[in-house]
């Protein structure tokens, strides 16, 4: 905003245009002039001035019409009217139409300087307020994303250094310090997961995590998850596979991004709370009004007393002291909130020591011919 | 390790992250050009003509990574470096929270050639560089 302000003077009297221009240029303004309303509006549209000074009484398009048109063009342009016949009525009318001030003819250079100075100051403040409002809105709309970024950034930097150390890229590391760094890194991963989940939960509560729902074939969505998590399953020594699922199932109504997270959370649990040599099975089916996803594991199972509580925030089934990365205790509550925001249901059944089955029911999309 | 060495532009506003990633790339004999933000990165894509760009997503403003990737893929000023592969390296998922959507780029914007989650596994990063070098 180092550019000097641009003022457009619209007056049919040449002497008036010239004297205004002279005064304004000496104030440090850039000036454009127009001899009638029509030419003035054309210039206003092209040059987008900061301020317009317009004579009320001109042949052709009059000053009041010019005021209306300038306001329609950009309400932030400040307007000042010159009233040749210094009647209160005309000035009042102009102010009602949004003029910032008026100058009764004849006026002195000082009067013009004072009024235009105030007008430009006001415009500057209005534009600044507008800019701040926009910036604030952007931040408000994305506050969770911003917070999560600020929380994650330092963790990422620390973990990245650890990765370099563990890879021996900053010199050879003895066994003992290597082991400690590995553990420290795992704890940070746990903290990172906690931050991510906590912020996702906040997003759901603000209504921001579940996007626009559309008819959705769940099979490719699940296939991607299975493919993505297969390396993790192998790491845990288990098989992640599809169970018997009919083809040609109807579409569900859903938001792919958030549902992806539901399946990812549940599959992840099914893998990490499993036993070596175990199995995780994904099946797709349908009921009367819903598409049904079943995820079954051969894991440690959940005790009957714990089962009603697993979808509560921060509830974690106690299984003694364990080292390494822990879940945040938020994966299932997030999954439940997302499924319920879809109008669906999620349930768990389990036998301790044998495994757990999660069943997710999502409403079917209406048939093709009933859509829209 | 790799048969050839590459010139890699790392655009990230976190100096510590740049240092750590530089150590990984240097260990395989690659040359790293660091850039501290979107503007610096933009200038260096043109001036340095890197073999590969590693690009953070959230820097000065919310999603400048998306914007810069889109510019490199489509804007006239980047015509001379149009084929340069761009890889997102970021801890954010996409705006909607999808890992796979993130991979594809945001709404209406050009997708990157690949992406890596932060923190980056050294072996994954080096394998990715080799993959792009052999193209």
Tab-separated table of N, CA and C in Angstrom, chain A residues 192-245:
chain	number	residue	atom	x	y	z
A	192	UNK	N	2.256	-38.244	19.138
A	192	UNK	CA	1.783	-37.724	17.849
A	192	UNK	C	0.382	-38.267	17.539
A	193	UNK	N	0.198	-39.585	17.770
A	193	UNK	CA	-1.120	-40.175	17.514
A	193	UNK	C	-2.177	-39.560	18.411
A	194	UNK	N	-1.787	-39.312	19.662
A	194	UNK	CA	-2.730	-38.718	20.605
A	194	UNK	C	-3.166	-37.332	20.120
A	195	UNK	N	-2.198	-36.535	19.694
A	195	UNK	CA	-2.510	-35.189	19.207
A	195	UNK	C	-3.429	-35.271	17.989
A	196	UNK	N	-3.082	-36.139	17.047
A	196	UNK	CA	-3.909	-36.272	15.840
A	196	UNK	C	-5.339	-36.661	16.188
A	197	UNK	N	-5.464	-37.660	17.073
A	197	UNK	CA	-6.799	-38.153	17.395
A	197	UNK	C	-7.606	-37.109	18.164
A	198	UNK	N	-6.935	-36.459	19.086
A	198	UNK	CA	-7.622	-35.465	19.899
A	198	UNK	C	-8.161	-34.339	19.007
A	199	UNK	N	-7.358	-33.936	18.040
A	199	UNK	CA	-7.794	-32.855	17.169
A	199	UNK	C	-8.876	-33.319	16.206
A	200	UNK	N	-8.811	-34.576	15.791
A	200	UNK	CA	-9.891	-35.113	14.958
A	200	UNK	C	-11.210	-35.086	15.717
A	201	UNK	N	-11.122	-35.459	16.985
A	201	UNK	CA	-12.319	-35.466	17.820
A	201	UNK	C	-12.884	-34.047	17.937
A	202	UNK	N	-11.990	-33.083	18.128
A	202	UNK	CA	-12.421	-31.679	18.201
A	202	UNK	C	-13.077	-31.266	16.894
A	203	UNK	N	-12.504	-31.724	15.773
A	203	UNK	CA	-13.062	-31.387	14.466
A	203	UNK	C	-14.457	-31.967	14.296
A	204	UNK	N	-14.635	-33.213	14.746
A	204	UNK	CA	-15.964	-33.828	14.616
A	204	UNK	C	-16.966	-33.032	15.432
A	205	UNK	N	-16.568	-32.653	16.659
A	205	UNK	CA	-17.494	-31.921	17.504
A	205	UNK	C	-17.862	-30.579	16.899
A	206	UNK	N	-16.952	-29.998	16.119
A	206	UNK	CA	-17.279	-28.747	15.417
A	206	UNK	C	-18.051	-29.030	14.128
A	207	UNK	N	-18.250	-30.295	13.842
A	207	UNK	CA	-18.978	-30.668	12.622
A	207	UNK	C	-18.118	-30.593	11.380
A	208	UNK	N	-16.809	-30.604	11.574
A	208	UNK	CA	-15.946	-30.367	10.429
A	208	UNK	C	-15.271	-31.588	9.832
A	209	UNK	N	-15.381	-32.735	10.491
A	209	UNK	CA	-14.590	-33.852	9.975
A	209	UNK	C	-15.340	-34.662	8.929
A	210	UNK	N	-16.648	-34.739	9.075
A	210	UNK	CA	-17.418	-35.513	8.107
A	210	UNK	C	-17.852	-34.590	6.970
A	211	UNK	N	-17.295	-34.836	5.808
A	211	UNK	CA	-17.584	-33.981	4.657
A	211	UNK	C	-18.867	-34.376	3.964
A	212	UNK	N	-19.017	-33.889	2.744
A	212	UNK	CA	-20.235	-34.118	1.963
A	212	UNK	C	-20.399	-35.606	1.663
A	213	UNK	N	-21.604	-36.097	1.904
A	213	UNK	CA	-21.841	-37.517	1.663
A	213	UNK	C	-22.384	-37.746	0.262
A	214	UNK	N	-21.928	-38.870	-0.335
A	214	UNK	CA	-22.399	-39.201	-1.675
A	214	UNK	C	-22.468	-40.716	-1.808
A	215	UNK	N	-23.164	-41.211	-2.826
A	215	UNK	CA	-23.211	-42.662	-3.023
A	215	UNK	C	-21.794	-43.190	-3.207
A	216	UNK	N	-21.505	-44.262	-2.486
A	216	UNK	CA	-20.112	-44.659	-2.360
A	216	UNK	C	-20.011	-46.178	-2.377
A	217	UNK	N	-19.176	-46.695	-3.283
A	217	UNK	CA	-18.886	-48.124	-3.277
A	217	UNK	C	-17.813	-48.370	-2.213
A	218	UNK	N	-18.167	-49.115	-1.186
A	218	UNK	CA	-17.234	-49.276	-0.062
A	218	UNK	C	-16.070	-50.207	-0.394
A	219	UNK	N	-16.242	-51.066	-1.407
A	219	UNK	CA	-15.209	-52.073	-1.656
A	219	UNK	C	-13.847	-51.454	-1.988
A	220	UNK	N	-13.758	-50.561	-2.989
A	220	UNK	CA	-12.433	-49.982	-3.275
A	220	UNK	C	-11.849	-49.215	-2.089
A	221	UNK	N	-12.727	-48.582	-1.332
A	221	UNK	CA	-12.265	-47.839	-0.154
A	221	UNK	C	-11.583	-48.785	0.838
A	222	UNK	N	-12.239	-49.936	1.069
A	222	UNK	CA	-11.673	-50.925	1.992
A	222	UNK	C	-10.438	-51.594	1.394
A	223	UNK	N	-10.478	-51.819	0.086
A	223	UNK	CA	-9.323	-52.464	-0.563
A	223	UNK	C	-8.064	-51.626	-0.369
A	224	UNK	N	-8.234	-50.298	-0.494
A	224	UNK	CA	-7.078	-49.408	-0.304
A	224	UNK	C	-6.528	-49.529	1.113
A	225	UNK	N	-7.447	-49.582	2.091
A	225	UNK	CA	-7.018	-49.698	3.485
A	225	UNK	C	-6.285	-51.014	3.716
A	226	UNK	N	-6.840	-52.093	3.150
A	226	UNK	CA	-6.229	-53.411	3.330
A	226	UNK	C	-4.828	-53.403	2.726
A	227	UNK	N	-4.719	-52.831	1.536
A	227	UNK	CA	-3.415	-52.773	0.883
A	227	UNK	C	-2.427	-51.962	1.735
A	228	UNK	N	-2.925	-50.818	2.242
A	228	UNK	CA	-2.060	-49.927	3.004
A	228	UNK	C	-1.583	-50.561	4.307
A	229	UNK	N	-2.461	-51.378	4.932
A	229	UNK	CA	-2.132	-51.924	6.248
A	229	UNK	C	-1.507	-53.317	6.198
A	230	UNK	N	-1.442	-53.901	5.011
A	230	UNK	CA	-0.859	-55.247	4.904
A	230	UNK	C	0.584	-55.314	5.416
A	231	UNK	N	1.439	-54.324	5.105
A	231	UNK	CA	2.796	-54.384	5.668
A	231	UNK	C	2.799	-54.400	7.205
A	232	UNK	N	1.903	-53.632	7.822
A	232	UNK	CA	1.833	-53.607	9.289
A	232	UNK	C	1.411	-54.976	9.809
A	233	UNK	N	0.423	-55.582	9.146
A	233	UNK	CA	-0.041	-56.909	9.555
A	233	UNK	C	1.110	-57.914	9.478
A	234	UNK	N	1.882	-57.856	8.403
A	234	UNK	CA	3.021	-58.787	8.257
A	234	UNK	C	4.015	-58.574	9.385
A	235	UNK	N	4.230	-57.283	9.733
A	235	UNK	CA	5.150	-56.965	10.818
A	235	UNK	C	4.709	-57.649	12.116
A	236	UNK	N	3.393	-57.720	12.326
A	236	UNK	CA	2.871	-58.357	13.528
A	236	UNK	C	2.685	-59.861	13.339
A	237	UNK	N	3.077	-60.363	12.189
A	237	UNK	CA	3.001	-61.806	11.943
A	237	UNK	C	1.583	-62.309	11.747
A	238	UNK	N	0.720	-61.474	11.119
A	238	UNK	CA	-0.635	-61.966	10.878
A	238	UNK	C	-1.060	-61.777	9.425
A	239	UNK	N	-2.189	-62.376	9.141
A	239	UNK	CA	-2.741	-62.277	7.791
A	239	UNK	C	-3.926	-61.320	7.812
A	240	UNK	N	-3.900	-60.355	6.910
A	240	UNK	CA	-5.028	-59.434	6.747
A	240	UNK	C	-5.663	-59.786	5.408
A	241	UNK	N	-6.912	-60.235	5.431
A	241	UNK	CA	-7.492	-60.759	4.192
A	241	UNK	C	-8.985	-60.465	4.099
A	242	UNK	N	-9.504	-60.635	2.882
A	242	UNK	CA	-10.939	-60.493	2.665
A	242	UNK	C	-11.648	-61.790	3.012
A	243	UNK	N	-12.776	-61.677	3.706
A	243	UNK	CA	-13.644	-62.827	3.908
A	243	UNK	C	-14.685	-62.841	2.804
A	244	UNK	N	-15.539	-63.826	2.831
A	244	UNK	CA	-16.536	-63.975	1.774
A	244	UNK	C	-17.455	-62.742	1.713
A	245	UNK	N	-17.510	-62.096	0.565
A	245	UNK	CA	-18.330	-60.895	0.399
A	245	UNK	C	-18.973	-60.924	-0.976
